[in-house]
Amino acid sequence: MPQKIKKRHLLDYSILIPYLILCVLGLVMVFSSTSYLLVEQGQNFMSSVINQAVFWLLSLVAISFIYKMKTDVIRNKAFASMAMIIVIVLLLVVLVIGKEVNGAKGWLSFGPVNIQPAEFFKITTIWFLALKLSTRQKTIQGQTFLNTVFRPLVYVIFGLLLIALLPDFGNAAVITLIAFSVIMASGINYLYTLVLGIVGVVGSFGVIQLINLTKGKLIPAHVYSRFAIYQNPFKDEFNLGHQMVNGYYAIYNGGLFGRGLGNSIQKKGFLKFAHTDYIFAIVIEELGLIVALLVLALLFYMIARIFLVGIRSSDAFNSMMCIGIGSLFLIQVFVNLGGITGIIPLTGITFPFLSQGGSSLLMLSICVGFALNISADEKKKQYGITTSKPMKKRLPQKNELS
């Protein structure tokens, strides 16, 4: 008979503890990077960190809810399909009446709260593809590839087109890579993997060359400016390259040990997006390169643990979910760091758990909730455990006492 145990005893602390540490550090850095300018503008110096803290509390509730959810609910096709349809509808709404920020119409405003539907499309894509592809394992390597893989991709491609029309090419590129990673983990034939990989690399190179040859006529001006300047921002230091140059100054100012928490120079109006895209540059400037590398090590440890749960799983759905979530975290880290270091153009992608952004934090936390639930499910299978709610003590009846 399987041993019964409360589900909280199956928590994967290798995922949960790094998440909590990173989120607390994120609140500290959001406060540090925003308070000075808020005071200068005559606003409440705590407003940004309070907003972020509210979203973190909502995130903790979401993690608790998802962790306690039964695996049958997570694997319910109707729920995954409903989530995909809801997010696509929100993308259609935001395309029509969305709030424009930095050239992209990507936010829905509800009073003081802004929601970015494109962020939630990331986890929805992972969930939807993992569920659809896990039920087609017997045909995924056969000649019905187009039916088993392409049909679920139609929804994802439609959502990607809507995101590109906002235009939000950064999130569109990240979601494309996430979908690619889930498909690669689905067990498709290695020839399809090779072909898709070659098409992806050649296609990306071709798009970049086309943008350069046409001098950005095919894309919005603010997007082309990022392509035109990222390789050498110092040639236009006081205009298009201003953001990247000041990001470099922040990294240089920090050195190995940093200037001290709260002592950043670049956040005082020089670095426009110090609290979002460039939060990691401020971490280096204030806390130093050594602490920044420790932060990266902690994040990579959590990502590695999520990947490990997925790799060890014999269940296709659990495996694809964890590999997709781990890929999401990893892709966002490299895209963000690649942007601030000039390896790739700036995309507006936030650094996981540190950057200010309620939608991003909530979405990433939902991913953590899924990973914790799947980790617990794998432990139950491995050790033959069943979870149960604590039983209430039954009071003896009168006839039993006599």
PDB file of C-alpha atoms in Angstrom, residues 52 55 59 83-84 86-88 90-92 94 104-108 114-128 156 159-160 162-164 166-176 178-179 276-277 324-325 327-329 331-333 335-336 347-368 370:
ATOM      1  CA  GLN A  52       6.461  45.171  -7.131  1.00  0.00           C
ATOM      2  CA  PHE A  55       2.770  41.516  -7.434  1.00  0.00           C
ATOM      3  CA  SER A  59       2.865  35.504  -7.130  1.00  0.00           C
ATOM      4  CA  ALA A  83      -5.851  29.512 -21.244  1.00  0.00           C
ATOM      5  CA  MET A  84      -4.476  29.741 -24.795  1.00  0.00           C
ATOM      6  CA  ILE A  86      -7.975  33.764 -23.260  1.00  0.00           C
ATOM      7  CA  VAL A  87      -4.409  35.000 -23.788  1.00  0.00           C
ATOM      8  CA  ILE A  88      -4.916  35.270 -27.568  1.00  0.00           C
ATOM      9  CA  LEU A  90      -6.169  39.583 -24.622  1.00  0.00           C
ATOM     10  CA  LEU A  91      -3.513  40.024 -27.327  1.00  0.00           C
ATOM     11  CA  LEU A  92      -6.244  41.023 -29.792  1.00  0.00           C
ATOM     12  CA  VAL A  94      -4.226  44.997 -26.522  1.00  0.00           C
ATOM     13  CA  ALA A 104       5.159  48.950 -28.432  1.00  0.00           C
ATOM     14  CA  LYS A 105       1.420  48.784 -27.738  1.00  0.00           C
ATOM     15  CA  GLY A 106       1.709  45.894 -25.294  1.00  0.00           C
ATOM     16  CA  TRP A 107      -0.054  46.868 -22.051  1.00  0.00           C
ATOM     17  CA  LEU A 108      -3.623  46.820 -20.785  1.00  0.00           C
ATOM     18  CA  ASN A 114      -0.612  47.548 -16.184  1.00  0.00           C
ATOM     19  CA  ILE A 115      -0.809  43.975 -17.484  1.00  0.00           C
ATOM     20  CA  GLN A 116       1.307  42.690 -20.388  1.00  0.00           C
ATOM     21  CA  PRO A 117      -0.484  39.728 -22.060  1.00  0.00           C
ATOM     22  CA  ALA A 118       2.613  38.794 -24.103  1.00  0.00           C
ATOM     23  CA  GLU A 119       4.332  37.729 -20.871  1.00  0.00           C
ATOM     24  CA  PHE A 120       1.592  35.221 -20.072  1.00  0.00           C
ATOM     25  CA  PHE A 121       1.713  33.864 -23.612  1.00  0.00           C
ATOM     26  CA  LYS A 122       5.135  32.382 -22.713  1.00  0.00           C
ATOM     27  CA  ILE A 123       3.933  29.979 -20.024  1.00  0.00           C
ATOM     28  CA  THR A 124       0.721  29.325 -21.973  1.00  0.00           C
ATOM     29  CA  THR A 125       2.803  28.248 -24.989  1.00  0.00           C
ATOM     30  CA  ILE A 126       4.833  25.821 -22.864  1.00  0.00           C
ATOM     31  CA  TRP A 127       1.748  24.372 -21.160  1.00  0.00           C
ATOM     32  CA  PHE A 128      -0.283  24.073 -24.378  1.00  0.00           C
ATOM     33  CA  VAL A 156       1.295  29.633 -31.156  1.00  0.00           C
ATOM     34  CA  GLY A 159      -0.202  34.541 -31.084  1.00  0.00           C
ATOM     35  CA  LEU A 160       3.336  35.313 -32.293  1.00  0.00           C
ATOM     36  CA  LEU A 162      -0.188  39.363 -32.870  1.00  0.00           C
ATOM     37  CA  ILE A 163       2.811  40.062 -30.624  1.00  0.00           C
ATOM     38  CA  ALA A 164       4.917  41.043 -33.667  1.00  0.00           C
ATOM     39  CA  LEU A 166       2.293  45.322 -31.397  1.00  0.00           C
ATOM     40  CA  PRO A 167       5.305  45.461 -32.299  1.00  0.00           C
ATOM     41  CA  ASP A 168       7.147  43.490 -29.592  1.00  0.00           C
ATOM     42  CA  PHE A 169       9.877  41.610 -31.451  1.00  0.00           C
ATOM     43  CA  GLY A 170      11.828  40.824 -28.284  1.00  0.00           C
ATOM     44  CA  ASN A 171       9.064  38.752 -26.714  1.00  0.00           C
ATOM     45  CA  ALA A 172       8.181  37.253 -30.115  1.00  0.00           C
ATOM     46  CA  ALA A 173      11.772  36.013 -30.507  1.00  0.00           C
ATOM     47  CA  VAL A 174      11.857  34.607 -26.951  1.00  0.00           C
ATOM     48  CA  ILE A 175       8.559  32.749 -27.412  1.00  0.00           C
ATOM     49  CA  THR A 176       9.789  31.323 -30.728  1.00  0.00           C
ATOM     50  CA  ILE A 178      10.725  28.537 -26.138  1.00  0.00           C
ATOM     51  CA  ALA A 179       8.396  26.762 -28.581  1.00  0.00           C
ATOM     52  CA  THR A 276      13.959  47.127 -15.834  1.00  0.00           C
ATOM     53  CA  ASP A 277      16.255  46.231 -18.746  1.00  0.00           C
ATOM     54  CA  GLY A 324      10.307  24.453 -21.485  1.00  0.00           C
ATOM     55  CA  ILE A 325      10.322  26.387 -18.186  1.00  0.00           C
ATOM     56  CA  SER A 327      14.593  27.131 -21.336  1.00  0.00           C
ATOM     57  CA  LEU A 328      12.394  30.180 -20.711  1.00  0.00           C
ATOM     58  CA  PHE A 329      14.486  31.255 -17.720  1.00  0.00           C
ATOM     59  CA  ILE A 331      16.724  32.383 -22.724  1.00  0.00           C
ATOM     60  CA  GLN A 332      15.584  35.465 -20.786  1.00  0.00           C
ATOM     61  CA  VAL A 333      18.879  35.626 -18.887  1.00  0.00           C
ATOM     62  CA  VAL A 335      18.808  37.826 -24.053  1.00  0.00           C
ATOM     63  CA  ASN A 336      18.860  40.395 -21.234  1.00  0.00           C
ATOM     64  CA  THR A 347      15.067  43.782 -26.762  1.00  0.00           C
ATOM     65  CA  GLY A 348      13.341  45.057 -23.615  1.00  0.00           C
ATOM     66  CA  ILE A 349      13.414  41.573 -22.067  1.00  0.00           C
ATOM     67  CA  THR A 350      13.616  41.751 -18.266  1.00  0.00           C
ATOM     68  CA  PHE A 351      16.122  39.923 -16.072  1.00  0.00           C
ATOM     69  CA  PRO A 352      14.240  37.098 -14.284  1.00  0.00           C
ATOM     70  CA  PHE A 353      13.026  37.958 -10.751  1.00  0.00           C
ATOM     71  CA  LEU A 354      15.187  41.110 -10.405  1.00  0.00           C
ATOM     72  CA  SER A 355      13.747  43.589 -12.915  1.00  0.00           C
ATOM     73  CA  GLN A 356      10.679  45.623 -12.087  1.00  0.00           C
ATOM     74  CA  GLY A 357       7.621  44.352 -13.915  1.00  0.00           C
ATOM     75  CA  GLY A 358       4.559  42.855 -12.299  1.00  0.00           C
ATOM     76  CA  SER A 359       3.436  40.797 -15.309  1.00  0.00           C
ATOM     77  CA  SER A 360       6.916  39.329 -15.762  1.00  0.00           C
ATOM     78  CA  LEU A 361       7.298  38.446 -12.073  1.00  0.00           C
ATOM     79  CA  LEU A 362       3.835  36.872 -11.905  1.00  0.00           C
ATOM     80  CA  MET A 363       4.425  34.835 -15.070  1.00  0.00           C
ATOM     81  CA  LEU A 364       7.842  33.603 -13.901  1.00  0.00           C
ATOM     82  CA  SER A 365       6.361  32.698 -10.507  1.00  0.00           C
ATOM     83  CA  ILE A 366       3.600  30.699 -12.187  1.00  0.00           C
ATOM     84  CA  CYS A 367       6.384  28.815 -13.985  1.00  0.00           C
ATOM     85  CA  VAL A 368       8.020  28.101 -10.613  1.00  0.00           C
ATOM     86  CA  PHE A 370       4.379  24.401 -12.214  1.00  0.00           C
TER      87      PHE A 370
END
